[in-house]
Amino acid sequence: MALAELGLGPLGDSLEELRWTFESGKTRSISWRKAQLQALLNFLRDNEEQILEAIHEDVGKHRVEAFRDEVGVLIKSLTHNLDCLEKWVAPKKTKLPLAFFPATAELLPEPLGLVIIFSSWNFPMSLALEPLIGAISAGNTAVIKPSEISPTCSSFLATVIPRYLDNKAIKVIEGGAAIAAQLLEEKWDKIFFTGSPRVGRIVMSAAAKHLTPVTLELGGKCPVVLDTRFSSSEMEVVVKRIAWGKWGLCNGQSCIGVDYVLVEEKSAFTLIGLLKKAINKFYGKNTKECNDYVRIINEHHFERLHKLIRDPEVANSIVHGGSVDKEKLFIEPTILLNPPLESEIMTEEIFGPFLPIITLKNIQQSAGFIKSRPKPLALYVFTKDETLKKLMISQTSSGSITFNDVAFQFLSDSLPFGGVGQSGMGRYHGKFSFDEFTHEKAVLRRTLLLDLEPRYPPWNDFKLKFIRLLYKYDYFGLLLLLLGLKR
Ligand code: NAD
């Protein structure tokens, strides 16, 4: 049922306005796109303090973490897109086979139309605005539906974005699952969704009704493979990076954060010792009192996480941490050694501050371990061994694979960000965002010169030979053939 029919008149009218704006052709102009990107840049610069506060209010991130993962990343993307836009929108000439002579062809990037962006709460600004940068760059009109779980950021976007961006082309619609479900009834030209695989399935089946293309930026378990053949000073850096990839990225509540670590049995206790040292260095002895340590987003997620470690067999595997405080939505950094592989903590995405360590006889077995599970969004491998690197690249599949660091793949405009298999479909960032919201139209220009008979019936052997020849040779090949230099 459409929004207007559901009694959501103003919302329905808003979408009509956006469709009308797209049809008017306004958003196709490069100057409009650039003006919107510049306005978004102004929005971030003018409101930096309020944005960092809103993120702190909703998610509890320290302003340094919020700037690093949200405002800073967005400013970087906007600057990059403003620099590259003219190059991206230019039609690209493409070569044609001999059979097309005389003709020219090009690929013409065209916007998709009206798109919707559903975002998640853990990066409440960047997951809403980073796809929007792609949508605007590609010349679309757009709706953003921020997560209701980060209400301060959602309301900030809904209130302040209209003061900066063209309100006839870009709108923020707030609401929870009910509004999201109603929005999904509408016909969109693209749905860009960031969230859980559970809701991803709902989105994809709603999209099927209108054959709408979808981008699904989902989650899952991102493993670390740790080959400990490092010097002791290198190991300290390695483990600091792993600890940061767990607790330093929204306290585990991040799609690309470390979910669990695979390591050889003999190195497990060294790893645990170094992890404890890193936690202590980051947050001091009393994490509960530390302002840099992010809390669990809400009671629902606190209960979900607490249940994971209340399973007696899982509880038995805790080697560090495990204390909780519901009132403060606090869960201590918690390390587990070999929790049962069939327990929920090892079958579901953790999305919280628990770090299971799974031991293997030898590190090469990690490829088989990862392969036997859903394809991760990100795979992290710490090693200096080139053979192990090759093995992991060739034997496993994941949205990305990063050697000797965590999450850095996310920060580069030249690397696509997205999942594979259950971790999602489609990709974005930099030019990939532009492409994700663009249809590359094939434009072929022929003339009426040279109308060769072999294309038309009635058929005969000569026509077949002629067609074979056209398919076999390009211009250069034909020239060589005519010169007798090729058979
Ligand atoms: P979620 O799936 O609960 O919510 C995401 C969005 O979907 C929100 O805007 C929400 O309002 C909307 N929504 C909720 N119920 C809906 C319904 N029934 N129909 C339509 N829309 C609905 O996810 P979340 O809790 O916000 O985020 C956590 C999940 O997102 C984790 O799995 C995490 O790994 C994943 N995630 C992925 C990325 C990525 O870039 N790949 C980034 C952040 C989070």
PDB file of C-alpha atoms in Angstrom, residues 154-263:
ATOM      1  CA  SER A 154      18.250  11.198  13.635  1.00  0.00           C
ATOM      2  CA  SER A 155      16.454  14.309  14.823  1.00  0.00           C
ATOM      3  CA  PHE A 156      19.544  16.479  14.222  1.00  0.00           C
ATOM      4  CA  LEU A 157      19.710  15.291  10.616  1.00  0.00           C
ATOM      5  CA  ALA A 158      15.971  15.825  10.134  1.00  0.00           C
ATOM      6  CA  THR A 159      16.130  19.353  11.554  1.00  0.00           C
ATOM      7  CA  VAL A 160      19.400  20.710  10.234  1.00  0.00           C
ATOM      8  CA  ILE A 161      19.911  19.009   6.854  1.00  0.00           C
ATOM      9  CA  PRO A 162      16.952  20.911   5.281  1.00  0.00           C
ATOM     10  CA  ARG A 163      18.701  24.179   6.173  1.00  0.00           C
ATOM     11  CA  TYR A 164      21.622  23.196   3.952  1.00  0.00           C
ATOM     12  CA  LEU A 165      20.453  20.852   1.193  1.00  0.00           C
ATOM     13  CA  ASP A 166      17.823  21.244  -1.519  1.00  0.00           C
ATOM     14  CA  ASN A 167      14.715  20.160   0.346  1.00  0.00           C
ATOM     15  CA  LYS A 168      12.866  19.418  -2.869  1.00  0.00           C
ATOM     16  CA  ALA A 169      15.445  16.771  -3.718  1.00  0.00           C
ATOM     17  CA  ILE A 170      16.689  15.389  -0.396  1.00  0.00           C
ATOM     18  CA  LYS A 171      14.598  14.575   2.638  1.00  0.00           C
ATOM     19  CA  VAL A 172      15.183  12.957   5.983  1.00  0.00           C
ATOM     20  CA  ILE A 173      12.298  10.800   7.184  1.00  0.00           C
ATOM     21  CA  GLU A 174      12.490   9.696  10.794  1.00  0.00           C
ATOM     22  CA  GLY A 175      10.924   6.607  12.298  1.00  0.00           C
ATOM     23  CA  GLY A 176      11.316   3.036  13.398  1.00  0.00           C
ATOM     24  CA  ALA A 177      10.471  -0.324  11.893  1.00  0.00           C
ATOM     25  CA  ALA A 178       6.821   0.611  11.211  1.00  0.00           C
ATOM     26  CA  ILE A 179       7.709   3.676   9.128  1.00  0.00           C
ATOM     27  CA  ALA A 180      10.540   1.724   7.474  1.00  0.00           C
ATOM     28  CA  ALA A 181       8.092  -1.004   6.504  1.00  0.00           C
ATOM     29  CA  GLN A 182       5.720   1.566   5.011  1.00  0.00           C
ATOM     30  CA  LEU A 183       8.549   3.214   3.104  1.00  0.00           C
ATOM     31  CA  LEU A 184       9.468  -0.178   1.706  1.00  0.00           C
ATOM     32  CA  GLU A 185       5.992  -0.463   0.169  1.00  0.00           C
ATOM     33  CA  GLU A 186       6.852   2.434  -2.118  1.00  0.00           C
ATOM     34  CA  LYS A 187       8.511   2.060  -5.475  1.00  0.00           C
ATOM     35  CA  TRP A 188      12.132   3.246  -5.309  1.00  0.00           C
ATOM     36  CA  ASP A 189      14.781   3.285  -7.982  1.00  0.00           C
ATOM     37  CA  LYS A 190      17.350   1.987  -5.509  1.00  0.00           C
ATOM     38  CA  ILE A 191      17.336   0.869  -1.896  1.00  0.00           C
ATOM     39  CA  PHE A 192      20.604   1.287  -0.028  1.00  0.00           C
ATOM     40  CA  PHE A 193      20.389  -0.515   3.292  1.00  0.00           C
ATOM     41  CA  THR A 194      22.895  -0.729   6.145  1.00  0.00           C
ATOM     42  CA  GLY A 195      21.894  -3.011   8.974  1.00  0.00           C
ATOM     43  CA  SER A 196      21.381  -6.562  10.109  1.00  0.00           C
ATOM     44  CA  PRO A 197      21.038  -9.601   7.846  1.00  0.00           C
ATOM     45  CA  ARG A 198      17.587 -10.185   9.445  1.00  0.00           C
ATOM     46  CA  VAL A 199      16.202  -6.828   8.258  1.00  0.00           C
ATOM     47  CA  GLY A 200      18.258  -7.142   5.054  1.00  0.00           C
ATOM     48  CA  ARG A 201      16.060 -10.104   4.113  1.00  0.00           C
ATOM     49  CA  ILE A 202      12.909  -8.019   4.720  1.00  0.00           C
ATOM     50  CA  VAL A 203      14.333  -5.231   2.555  1.00  0.00           C
ATOM     51  CA  MET A 204      15.241  -7.592  -0.256  1.00  0.00           C
ATOM     52  CA  SER A 205      11.841  -9.234  -0.392  1.00  0.00           C
ATOM     53  CA  ALA A 206      10.109  -5.832  -0.396  1.00  0.00           C
ATOM     54  CA  ALA A 207      12.418  -4.721  -3.218  1.00  0.00           C
ATOM     55  CA  ALA A 208      11.542  -7.823  -5.238  1.00  0.00           C
ATOM     56  CA  LYS A 209       7.946  -6.631  -5.518  1.00  0.00           C
ATOM     57  CA  HIS A 210       9.029  -3.654  -7.661  1.00  0.00           C
ATOM     58  CA  LEU A 211      12.237  -5.259  -8.993  1.00  0.00           C
ATOM     59  CA  THR A 212      14.175  -2.508  -7.245  1.00  0.00           C
ATOM     60  CA  PRO A 213      17.966  -2.920  -7.124  1.00  0.00           C
ATOM     61  CA  VAL A 214      19.372  -3.131  -3.608  1.00  0.00           C
ATOM     62  CA  THR A 215      22.658  -2.542  -1.897  1.00  0.00           C
ATOM     63  CA  LEU A 216      22.851  -4.456   1.354  1.00  0.00           C
ATOM     64  CA  GLU A 217      25.624  -3.446   3.730  1.00  0.00           C
ATOM     65  CA  LEU A 218      25.233  -6.141   6.347  1.00  0.00           C
ATOM     66  CA  GLY A 219      27.260  -7.583   9.166  1.00  0.00           C
ATOM     67  CA  GLY A 220      28.467 -10.934  10.357  1.00  0.00           C
ATOM     68  CA  LYS A 221      31.532 -12.257  12.094  1.00  0.00           C
ATOM     69  CA  CYS A 222      34.864 -10.692  11.084  1.00  0.00           C
ATOM     70  CA  PRO A 223      37.687 -13.018  12.132  1.00  0.00           C
ATOM     71  CA  VAL A 224      41.308 -12.293  12.885  1.00  0.00           C
ATOM     72  CA  VAL A 225      43.893 -14.885  11.921  1.00  0.00           C
ATOM     73  CA  LEU A 226      46.952 -14.416  14.099  1.00  0.00           C
ATOM     74  CA  ASP A 227      50.212 -16.047  13.067  1.00  0.00           C
ATOM     75  CA  THR A 228      52.447 -15.236  16.035  1.00  0.00           C
ATOM     76  CA  ARG A 229      55.782 -15.495  14.227  1.00  0.00           C
ATOM     77  CA  PHE A 230      56.618 -11.890  15.109  1.00  0.00           C
ATOM     78  CA  SER A 231      59.319 -10.449  17.353  1.00  0.00           C
ATOM     79  CA  SER A 232      58.080  -9.599  20.857  1.00  0.00           C
ATOM     80  CA  SER A 233      57.984  -5.858  20.120  1.00  0.00           C
ATOM     81  CA  GLU A 234      56.061  -6.520  16.879  1.00  0.00           C
ATOM     82  CA  MET A 235      53.639  -8.758  18.785  1.00  0.00           C
ATOM     83  CA  GLU A 236      52.836  -5.878  21.124  1.00  0.00           C
ATOM     84  CA  VAL A 237      51.865  -3.715  18.143  1.00  0.00           C
ATOM     85  CA  VAL A 238      49.873  -6.575  16.574  1.00  0.00           C
ATOM     86  CA  VAL A 239      47.892  -7.226  19.744  1.00  0.00           C
ATOM     87  CA  LYS A 240      47.328  -3.506  20.332  1.00  0.00           C
ATOM     88  CA  ARG A 241      45.798  -3.329  16.839  1.00  0.00           C
ATOM     89  CA  ILE A 242      43.586  -6.343  17.525  1.00  0.00           C
ATOM     90  CA  ALA A 243      42.451  -4.885  20.864  1.00  0.00           C
ATOM     91  CA  TRP A 244      41.736  -1.564  19.160  1.00  0.00           C
ATOM     92  CA  GLY A 245      39.801  -3.421  16.433  1.00  0.00           C
ATOM     93  CA  LYS A 246      37.590  -4.924  19.136  1.00  0.00           C
ATOM     94  CA  TRP A 247      37.141  -2.335  21.891  1.00  0.00           C
ATOM     95  CA  GLY A 248      38.348   0.826  20.114  1.00  0.00           C
ATOM     96  CA  LEU A 249      35.709   0.711  17.358  1.00  0.00           C
ATOM     97  CA  CYS A 250      32.501   1.575  19.184  1.00  0.00           C
ATOM     98  CA  ASN A 251      33.345  -1.124  21.735  1.00  0.00           C
ATOM     99  CA  GLY A 252      32.756  -4.037  19.392  1.00  0.00           C
ATOM    100  CA  GLN A 253      29.502  -2.547  18.093  1.00  0.00           C
ATOM    101  CA  SER A 254      30.890  -2.179  14.606  1.00  0.00           C
ATOM    102  CA  CYS A 255      30.327  -4.235  11.464  1.00  0.00           C
ATOM    103  CA  ILE A 256      34.050  -4.267  10.611  1.00  0.00           C
ATOM    104  CA  GLY A 257      35.303  -4.720  14.166  1.00  0.00           C
ATOM    105  CA  VAL A 258      37.096  -7.878  15.261  1.00  0.00           C
ATOM    106  CA  ASP A 259      34.624 -10.634  16.143  1.00  0.00           C
ATOM    107  CA  TYR A 260      36.978 -13.456  17.194  1.00  0.00           C
ATOM    108  CA  VAL A 261      40.645 -14.480  16.907  1.00  0.00           C
ATOM    109  CA  LEU A 262      42.125 -17.712  15.529  1.00  0.00           C
ATOM    110  CA  VAL A 263      45.550 -18.539  16.933  1.00  0.00           C
TER     111      VAL A 263
END
